[in-house]
PDB file of C-alpha atoms in Angstrom:
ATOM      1  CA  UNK Q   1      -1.153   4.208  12.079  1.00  0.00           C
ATOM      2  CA  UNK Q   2      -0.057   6.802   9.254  1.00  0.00           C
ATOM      3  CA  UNK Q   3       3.295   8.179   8.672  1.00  0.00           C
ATOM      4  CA  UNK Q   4       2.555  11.036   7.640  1.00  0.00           C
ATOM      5  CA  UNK Q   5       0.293  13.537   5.924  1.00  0.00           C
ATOM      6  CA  UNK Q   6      -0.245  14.444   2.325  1.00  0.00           C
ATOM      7  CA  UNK Q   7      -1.567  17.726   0.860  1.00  0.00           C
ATOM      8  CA  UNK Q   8      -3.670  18.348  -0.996  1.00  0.00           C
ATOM      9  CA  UNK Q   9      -6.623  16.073  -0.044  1.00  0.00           C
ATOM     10  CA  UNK Q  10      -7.703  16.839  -2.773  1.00  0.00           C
ATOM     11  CA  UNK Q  11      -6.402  18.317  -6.568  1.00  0.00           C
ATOM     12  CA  UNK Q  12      -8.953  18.989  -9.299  1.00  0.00           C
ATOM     13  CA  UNK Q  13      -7.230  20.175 -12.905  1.00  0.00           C
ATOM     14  CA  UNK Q  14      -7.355  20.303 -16.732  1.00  0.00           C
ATOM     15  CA  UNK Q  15      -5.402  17.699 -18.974  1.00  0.00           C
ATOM     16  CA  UNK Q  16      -2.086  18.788 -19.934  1.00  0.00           C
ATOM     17  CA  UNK Q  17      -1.429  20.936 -16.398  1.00  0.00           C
ATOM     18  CA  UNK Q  18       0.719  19.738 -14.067  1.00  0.00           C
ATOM     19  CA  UNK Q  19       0.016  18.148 -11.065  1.00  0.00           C
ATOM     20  CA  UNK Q  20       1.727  18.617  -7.364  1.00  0.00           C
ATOM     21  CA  UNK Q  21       1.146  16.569  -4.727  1.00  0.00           C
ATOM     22  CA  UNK Q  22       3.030  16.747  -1.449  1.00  0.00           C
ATOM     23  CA  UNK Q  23       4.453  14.144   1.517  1.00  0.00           C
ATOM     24  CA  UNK Q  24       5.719  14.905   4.872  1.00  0.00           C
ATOM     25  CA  UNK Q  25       6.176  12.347   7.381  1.00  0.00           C
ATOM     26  CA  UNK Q  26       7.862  11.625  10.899  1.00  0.00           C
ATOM     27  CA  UNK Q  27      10.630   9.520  11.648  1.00  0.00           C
ATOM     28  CA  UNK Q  28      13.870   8.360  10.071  1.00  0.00           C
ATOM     29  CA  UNK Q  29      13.342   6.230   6.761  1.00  0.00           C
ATOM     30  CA  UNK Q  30      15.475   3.996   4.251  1.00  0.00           C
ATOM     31  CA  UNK Q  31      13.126   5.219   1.277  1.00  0.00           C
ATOM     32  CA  UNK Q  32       9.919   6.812   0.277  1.00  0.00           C
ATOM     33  CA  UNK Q  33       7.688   5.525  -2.146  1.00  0.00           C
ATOM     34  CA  UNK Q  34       4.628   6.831  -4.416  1.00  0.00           C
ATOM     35  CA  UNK Q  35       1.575   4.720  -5.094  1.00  0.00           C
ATOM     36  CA  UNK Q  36      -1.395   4.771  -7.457  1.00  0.00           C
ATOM     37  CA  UNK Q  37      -4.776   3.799  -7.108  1.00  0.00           C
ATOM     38  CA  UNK Q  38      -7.046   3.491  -8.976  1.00  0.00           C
ATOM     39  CA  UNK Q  39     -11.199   3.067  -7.409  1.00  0.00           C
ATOM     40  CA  UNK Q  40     -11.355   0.661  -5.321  1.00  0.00           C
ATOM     41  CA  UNK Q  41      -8.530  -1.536  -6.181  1.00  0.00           C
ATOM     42  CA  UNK Q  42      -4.603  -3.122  -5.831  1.00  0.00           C
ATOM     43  CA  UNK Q  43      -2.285  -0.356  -5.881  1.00  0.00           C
ATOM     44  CA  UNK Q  44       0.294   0.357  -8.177  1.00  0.00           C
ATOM     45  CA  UNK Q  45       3.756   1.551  -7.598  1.00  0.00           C
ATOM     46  CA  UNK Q  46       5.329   4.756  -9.414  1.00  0.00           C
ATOM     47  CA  UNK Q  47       8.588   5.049  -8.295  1.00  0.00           C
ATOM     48  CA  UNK Q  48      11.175   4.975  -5.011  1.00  0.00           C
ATOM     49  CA  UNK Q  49      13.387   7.639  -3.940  1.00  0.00           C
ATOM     50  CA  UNK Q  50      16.477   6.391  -1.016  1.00  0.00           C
ATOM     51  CA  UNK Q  51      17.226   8.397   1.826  1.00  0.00           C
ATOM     52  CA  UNK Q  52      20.362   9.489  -0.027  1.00  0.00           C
ATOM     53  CA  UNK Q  53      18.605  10.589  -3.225  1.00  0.00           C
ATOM     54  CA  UNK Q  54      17.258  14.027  -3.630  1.00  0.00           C
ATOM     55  CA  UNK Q  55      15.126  13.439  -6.975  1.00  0.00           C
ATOM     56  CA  UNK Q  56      14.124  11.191  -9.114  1.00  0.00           C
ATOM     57  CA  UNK Q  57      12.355  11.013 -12.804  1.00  0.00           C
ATOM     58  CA  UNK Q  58      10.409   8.658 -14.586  1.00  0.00           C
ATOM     59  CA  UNK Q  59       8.738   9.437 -17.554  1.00  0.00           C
ATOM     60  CA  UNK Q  60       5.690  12.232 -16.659  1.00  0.00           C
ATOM     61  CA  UNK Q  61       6.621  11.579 -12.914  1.00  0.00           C
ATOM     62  CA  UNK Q  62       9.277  13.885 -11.031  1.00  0.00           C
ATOM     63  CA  UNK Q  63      10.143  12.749  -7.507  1.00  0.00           C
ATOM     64  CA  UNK Q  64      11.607  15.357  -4.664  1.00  0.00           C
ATOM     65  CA  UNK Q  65      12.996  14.521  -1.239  1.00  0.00           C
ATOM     66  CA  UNK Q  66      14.263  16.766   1.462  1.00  0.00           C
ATOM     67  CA  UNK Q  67      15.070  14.855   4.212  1.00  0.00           C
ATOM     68  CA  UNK Q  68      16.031  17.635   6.015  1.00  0.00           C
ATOM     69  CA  UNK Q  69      12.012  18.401   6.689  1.00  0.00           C
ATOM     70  CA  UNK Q  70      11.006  15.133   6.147  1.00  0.00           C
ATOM     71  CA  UNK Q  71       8.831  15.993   3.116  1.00  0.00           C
ATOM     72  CA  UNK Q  72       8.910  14.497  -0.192  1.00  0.00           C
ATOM     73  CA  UNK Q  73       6.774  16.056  -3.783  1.00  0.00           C
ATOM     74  CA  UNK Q  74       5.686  14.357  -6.698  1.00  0.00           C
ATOM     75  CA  UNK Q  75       4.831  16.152 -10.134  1.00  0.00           C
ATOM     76  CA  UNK Q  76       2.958  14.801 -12.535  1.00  0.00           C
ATOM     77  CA  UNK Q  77       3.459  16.709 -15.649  1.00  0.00           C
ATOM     78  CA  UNK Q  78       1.295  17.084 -18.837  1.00  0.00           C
ATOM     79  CA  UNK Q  79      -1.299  15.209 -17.169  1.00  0.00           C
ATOM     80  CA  UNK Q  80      -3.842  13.192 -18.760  1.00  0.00           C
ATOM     81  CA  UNK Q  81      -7.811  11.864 -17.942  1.00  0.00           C
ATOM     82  CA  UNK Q  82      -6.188   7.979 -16.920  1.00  0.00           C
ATOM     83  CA  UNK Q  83      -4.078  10.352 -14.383  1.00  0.00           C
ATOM     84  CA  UNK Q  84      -7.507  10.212 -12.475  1.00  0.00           C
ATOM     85  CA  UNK Q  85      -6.362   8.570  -8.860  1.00  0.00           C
ATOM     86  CA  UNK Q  86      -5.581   8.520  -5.619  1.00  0.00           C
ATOM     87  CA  UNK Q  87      -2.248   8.587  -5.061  1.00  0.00           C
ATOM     88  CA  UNK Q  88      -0.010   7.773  -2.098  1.00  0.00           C
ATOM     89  CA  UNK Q  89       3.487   8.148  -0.518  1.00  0.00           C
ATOM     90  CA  UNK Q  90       4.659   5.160   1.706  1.00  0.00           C
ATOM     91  CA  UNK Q  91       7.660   5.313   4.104  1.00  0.00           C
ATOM     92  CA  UNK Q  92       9.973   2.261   4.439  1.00  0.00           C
ATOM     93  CA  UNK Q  93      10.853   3.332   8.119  1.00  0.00           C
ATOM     94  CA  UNK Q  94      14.310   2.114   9.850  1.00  0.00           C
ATOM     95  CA  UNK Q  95      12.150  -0.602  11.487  1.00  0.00           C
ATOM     96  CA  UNK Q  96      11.433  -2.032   7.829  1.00  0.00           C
ATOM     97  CA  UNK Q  97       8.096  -0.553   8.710  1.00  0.00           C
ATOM     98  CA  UNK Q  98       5.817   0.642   5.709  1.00  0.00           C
ATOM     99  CA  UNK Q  99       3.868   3.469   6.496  1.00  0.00           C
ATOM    100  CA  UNK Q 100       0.891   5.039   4.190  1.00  0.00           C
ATOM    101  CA  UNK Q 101       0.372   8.592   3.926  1.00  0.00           C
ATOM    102  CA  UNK Q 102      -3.322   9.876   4.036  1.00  0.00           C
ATOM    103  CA  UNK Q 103      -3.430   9.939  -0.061  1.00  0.00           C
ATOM    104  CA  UNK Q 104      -4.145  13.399  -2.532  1.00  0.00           C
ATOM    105  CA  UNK Q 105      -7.484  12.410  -5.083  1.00  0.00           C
ATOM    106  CA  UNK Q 106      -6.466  13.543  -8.213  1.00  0.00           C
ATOM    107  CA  UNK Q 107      -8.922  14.412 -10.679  1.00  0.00           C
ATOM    108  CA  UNK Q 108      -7.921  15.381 -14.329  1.00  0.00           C
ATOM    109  CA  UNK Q 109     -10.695  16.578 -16.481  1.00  0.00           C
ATOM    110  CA  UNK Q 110     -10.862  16.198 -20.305  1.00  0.00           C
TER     111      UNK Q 110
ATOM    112  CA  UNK L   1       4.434 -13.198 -13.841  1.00  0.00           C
ATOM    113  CA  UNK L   2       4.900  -9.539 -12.036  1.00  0.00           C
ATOM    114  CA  UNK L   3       0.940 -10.362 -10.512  1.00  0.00           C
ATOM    115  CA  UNK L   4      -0.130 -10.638  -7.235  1.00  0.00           C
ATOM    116  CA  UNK L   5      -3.101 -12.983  -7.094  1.00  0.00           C
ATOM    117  CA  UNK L   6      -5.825 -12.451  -4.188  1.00  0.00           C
ATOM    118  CA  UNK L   7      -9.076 -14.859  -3.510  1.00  0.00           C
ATOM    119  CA  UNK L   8     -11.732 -14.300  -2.927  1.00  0.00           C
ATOM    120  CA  UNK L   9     -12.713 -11.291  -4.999  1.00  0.00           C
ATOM    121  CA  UNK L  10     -15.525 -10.771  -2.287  1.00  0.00           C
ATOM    122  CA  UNK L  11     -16.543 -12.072   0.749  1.00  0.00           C
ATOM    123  CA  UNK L  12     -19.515 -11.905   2.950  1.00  0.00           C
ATOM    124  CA  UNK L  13     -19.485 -13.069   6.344  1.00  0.00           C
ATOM    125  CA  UNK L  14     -21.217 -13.403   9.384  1.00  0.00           C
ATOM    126  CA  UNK L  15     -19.538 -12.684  13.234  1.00  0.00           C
ATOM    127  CA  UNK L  16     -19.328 -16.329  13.554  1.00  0.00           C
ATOM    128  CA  UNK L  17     -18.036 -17.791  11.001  1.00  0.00           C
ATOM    129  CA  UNK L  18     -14.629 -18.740   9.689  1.00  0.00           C
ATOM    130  CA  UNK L  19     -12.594 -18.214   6.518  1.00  0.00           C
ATOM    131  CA  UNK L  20      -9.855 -17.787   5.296  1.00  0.00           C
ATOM    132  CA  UNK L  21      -7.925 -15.134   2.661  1.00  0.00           C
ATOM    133  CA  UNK L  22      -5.822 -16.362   0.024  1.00  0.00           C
ATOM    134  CA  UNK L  23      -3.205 -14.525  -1.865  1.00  0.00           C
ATOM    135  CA  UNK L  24       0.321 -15.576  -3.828  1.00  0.00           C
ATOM    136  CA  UNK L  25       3.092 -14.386  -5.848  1.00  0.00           C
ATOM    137  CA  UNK L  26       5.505 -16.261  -8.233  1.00  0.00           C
ATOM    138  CA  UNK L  27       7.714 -13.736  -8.858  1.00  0.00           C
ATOM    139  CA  UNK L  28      10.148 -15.486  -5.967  1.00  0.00           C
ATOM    140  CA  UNK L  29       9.575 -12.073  -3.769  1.00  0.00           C
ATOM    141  CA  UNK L  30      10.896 -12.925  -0.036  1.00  0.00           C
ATOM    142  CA  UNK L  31       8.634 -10.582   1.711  1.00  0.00           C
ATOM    143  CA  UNK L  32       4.866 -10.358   1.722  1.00  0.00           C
ATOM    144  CA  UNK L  33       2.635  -8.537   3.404  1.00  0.00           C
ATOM    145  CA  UNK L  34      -0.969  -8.003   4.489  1.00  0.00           C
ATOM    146  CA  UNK L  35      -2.706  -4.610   4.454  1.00  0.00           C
ATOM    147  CA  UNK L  36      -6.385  -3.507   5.605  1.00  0.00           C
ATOM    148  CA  UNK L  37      -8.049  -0.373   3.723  1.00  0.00           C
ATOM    149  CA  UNK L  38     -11.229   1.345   5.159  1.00  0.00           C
ATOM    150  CA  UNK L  39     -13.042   3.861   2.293  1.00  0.00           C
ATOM    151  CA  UNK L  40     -11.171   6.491   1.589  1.00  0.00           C
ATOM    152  CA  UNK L  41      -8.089   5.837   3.982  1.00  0.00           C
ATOM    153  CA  UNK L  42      -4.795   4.531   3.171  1.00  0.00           C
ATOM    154  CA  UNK L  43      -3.477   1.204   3.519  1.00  0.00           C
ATOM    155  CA  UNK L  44      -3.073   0.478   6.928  1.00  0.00           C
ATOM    156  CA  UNK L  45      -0.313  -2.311   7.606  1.00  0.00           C
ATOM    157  CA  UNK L  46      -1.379  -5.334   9.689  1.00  0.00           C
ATOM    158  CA  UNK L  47       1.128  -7.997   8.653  1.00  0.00           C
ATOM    159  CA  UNK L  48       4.959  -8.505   7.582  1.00  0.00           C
ATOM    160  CA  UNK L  49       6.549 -11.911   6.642  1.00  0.00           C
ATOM    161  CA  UNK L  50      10.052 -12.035   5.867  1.00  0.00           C
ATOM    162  CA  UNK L  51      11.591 -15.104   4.800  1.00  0.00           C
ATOM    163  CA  UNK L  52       8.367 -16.822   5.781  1.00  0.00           C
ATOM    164  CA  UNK L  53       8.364 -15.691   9.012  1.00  0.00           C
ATOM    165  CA  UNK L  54       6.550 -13.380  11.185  1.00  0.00           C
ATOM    166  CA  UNK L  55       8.570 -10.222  11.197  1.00  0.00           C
ATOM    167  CA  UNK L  56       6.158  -7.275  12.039  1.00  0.00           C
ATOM    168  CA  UNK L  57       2.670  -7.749  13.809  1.00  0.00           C
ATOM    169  CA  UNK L  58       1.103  -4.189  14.124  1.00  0.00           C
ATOM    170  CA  UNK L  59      -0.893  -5.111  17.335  1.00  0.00           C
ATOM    171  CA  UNK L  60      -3.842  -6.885  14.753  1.00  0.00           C
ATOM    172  CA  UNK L  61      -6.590  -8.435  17.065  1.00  0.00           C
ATOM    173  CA  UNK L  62      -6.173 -11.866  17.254  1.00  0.00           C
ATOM    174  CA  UNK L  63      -9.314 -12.627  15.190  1.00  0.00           C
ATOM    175  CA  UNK L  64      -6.674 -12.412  11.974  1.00  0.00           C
ATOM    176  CA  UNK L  65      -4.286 -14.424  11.963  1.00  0.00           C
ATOM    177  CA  UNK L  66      -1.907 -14.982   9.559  1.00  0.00           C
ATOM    178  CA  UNK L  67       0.115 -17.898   8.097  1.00  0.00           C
ATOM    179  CA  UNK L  68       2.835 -18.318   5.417  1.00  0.00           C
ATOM    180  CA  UNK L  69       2.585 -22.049   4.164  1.00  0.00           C
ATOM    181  CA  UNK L  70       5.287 -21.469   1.763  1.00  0.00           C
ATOM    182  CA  UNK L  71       7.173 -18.503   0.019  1.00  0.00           C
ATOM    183  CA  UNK L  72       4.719 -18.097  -2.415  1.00  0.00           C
ATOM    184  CA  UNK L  73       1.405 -18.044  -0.581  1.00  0.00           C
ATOM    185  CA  UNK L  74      -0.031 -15.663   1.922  1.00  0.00           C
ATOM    186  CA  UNK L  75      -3.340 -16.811   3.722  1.00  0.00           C
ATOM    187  CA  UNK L  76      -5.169 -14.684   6.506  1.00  0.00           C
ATOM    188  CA  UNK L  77      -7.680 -16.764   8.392  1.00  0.00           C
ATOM    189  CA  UNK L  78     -10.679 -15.091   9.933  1.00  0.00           C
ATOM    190  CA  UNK L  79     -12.804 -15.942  12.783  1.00  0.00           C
ATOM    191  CA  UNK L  80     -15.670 -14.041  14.857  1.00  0.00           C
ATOM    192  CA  UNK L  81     -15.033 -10.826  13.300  1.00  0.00           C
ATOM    193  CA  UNK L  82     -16.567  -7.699  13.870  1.00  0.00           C
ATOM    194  CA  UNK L  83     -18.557  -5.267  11.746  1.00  0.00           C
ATOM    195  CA  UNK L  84     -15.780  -2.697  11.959  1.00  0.00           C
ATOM    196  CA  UNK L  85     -13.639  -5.258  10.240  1.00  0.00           C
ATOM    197  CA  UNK L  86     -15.338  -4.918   6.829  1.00  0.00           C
ATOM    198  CA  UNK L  87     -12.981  -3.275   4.672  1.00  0.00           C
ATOM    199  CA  UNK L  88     -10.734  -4.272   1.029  1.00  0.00           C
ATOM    200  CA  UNK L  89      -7.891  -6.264   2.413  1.00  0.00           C
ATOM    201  CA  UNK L  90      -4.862  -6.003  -0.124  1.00  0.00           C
ATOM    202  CA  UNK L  91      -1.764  -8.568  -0.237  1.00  0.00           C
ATOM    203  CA  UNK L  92       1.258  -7.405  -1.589  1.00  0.00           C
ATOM    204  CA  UNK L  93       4.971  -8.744  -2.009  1.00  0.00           C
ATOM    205  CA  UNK L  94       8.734  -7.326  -2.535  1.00  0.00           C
ATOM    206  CA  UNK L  95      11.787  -8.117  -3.540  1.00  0.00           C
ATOM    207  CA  UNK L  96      12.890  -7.998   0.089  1.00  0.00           C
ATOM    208  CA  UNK L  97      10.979  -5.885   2.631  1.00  0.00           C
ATOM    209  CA  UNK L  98      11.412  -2.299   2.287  1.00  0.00           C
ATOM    210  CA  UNK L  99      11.970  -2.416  -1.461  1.00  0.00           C
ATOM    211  CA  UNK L 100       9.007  -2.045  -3.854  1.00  0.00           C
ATOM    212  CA  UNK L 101       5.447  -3.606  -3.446  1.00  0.00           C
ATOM    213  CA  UNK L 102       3.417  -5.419  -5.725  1.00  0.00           C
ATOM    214  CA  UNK L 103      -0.157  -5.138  -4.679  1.00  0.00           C
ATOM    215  CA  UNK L 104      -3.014  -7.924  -5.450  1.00  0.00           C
ATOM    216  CA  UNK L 105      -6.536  -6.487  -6.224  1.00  0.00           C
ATOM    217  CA  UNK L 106      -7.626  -6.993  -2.984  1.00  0.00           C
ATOM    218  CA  UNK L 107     -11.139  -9.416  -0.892  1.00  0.00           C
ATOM    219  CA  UNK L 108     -13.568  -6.934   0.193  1.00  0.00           C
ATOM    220  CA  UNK L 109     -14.534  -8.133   3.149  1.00  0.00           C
ATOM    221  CA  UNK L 110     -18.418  -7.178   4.892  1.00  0.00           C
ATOM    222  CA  UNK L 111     -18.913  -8.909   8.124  1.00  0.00           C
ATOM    223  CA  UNK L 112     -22.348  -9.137   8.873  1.00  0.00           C
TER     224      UNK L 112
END
């Protein structure tokens, strides 16, 4: 079963904007963790936030979390066509438990 | 090697048949785990090994059942499946459990 839900579904833009995409979920965790992936296939990991952390960079990729309402953001900034994905937050839950959220489609346009 | 190596690619099968999915990692990861993906849905967790043991089991029918022959190799052996079952089942190992996940491409699976 899901952790929790992400919004938007969906997220349609032009190369170079930025792109938001947003993670709330449901119980207690030890970290939260963003995913790409691509049609179809493996996915890839961006980066992990702890429960004690309240942001986190790498390169284009800025990572929130407010564990005080259990949400989490990424931002994707100057983005680019290969941004093109679904991407995914995952919960490591106190039970070592790893929970998917429901995934944003991104779609960058040339 | 940071890769996560899945086979089959693809896999037909029929409700009455058996086989079996292969994946492994040599990047000395303790934890492994299998997932199962329906279109357009997020992973779905079925599996945990830590250590090379059964650590989590999320209530999986017992037509999948896994085994960890080793710490490097994952297999998930299949018998009288259902149609429902079709789906891209993905492998993927860490560190330790908890910590980062290296996914394989995944089998898509259609049981016929």
């Amino acid at each position: 079963s899901q952790q929790g839900e992400e919004d938007p579904q969906a997220l349609s833009i032009q190369e170079g904007e930025n792109a938001t995409m947003n993670c709330s979920y449901k119980t207690s965790i030890n970290n939260l963790q963003w995913y790409r992936q691509n049609s179809g296939r493996g996915l890839v990991h961006l980066i992990l936030i702890r429960s004690n952390e309240r942001e986190k960079h790498s390169g284009r990729l800025r990572v929130t979390l407010d564990t005080s309402k259990k949400s989490s953001s990424l931002l994707i900034t100057a983005s680019r066509a290969a941004d093109t994905a679904s991407y995914f937050c995952a919960t490591d839950t106190k039970d070592n438990d790893m929970r998917f959220g429901a995934g944003t489609r991104l779609t960058v346009k040339p | 090697d940071t890769e996560v190596t899945q086979t089959p690619k693809h896999l037909v099968m029929g409700m009455t048949n058996k086989k079996s999915l292969k994946c492994e990692q040599h990047m000395g990861h303790r934890a492994m785990y299998w997932y199962k993906q329906k279109a357009k849905k997020p992973p779905e967790l079925m599996f945990v090994y830590s250590y090379e043991k059964l650590s989590i089991n999320e209530s999986v029918p017992s037509r999948f059942s896994p085994e960890c022959p080793n710490s490097s190799l994952l297999n998930l052996h299949l018998h009288a499946l259902q149609p429902e079952d079709s789906a891209l089942y993905l492998c993927a190992s860490s560190q330790e459990t908890g910590g980062e996940q290296y996914f394989g491409p995944g089998t898509r699976l259609t049981v016929t």
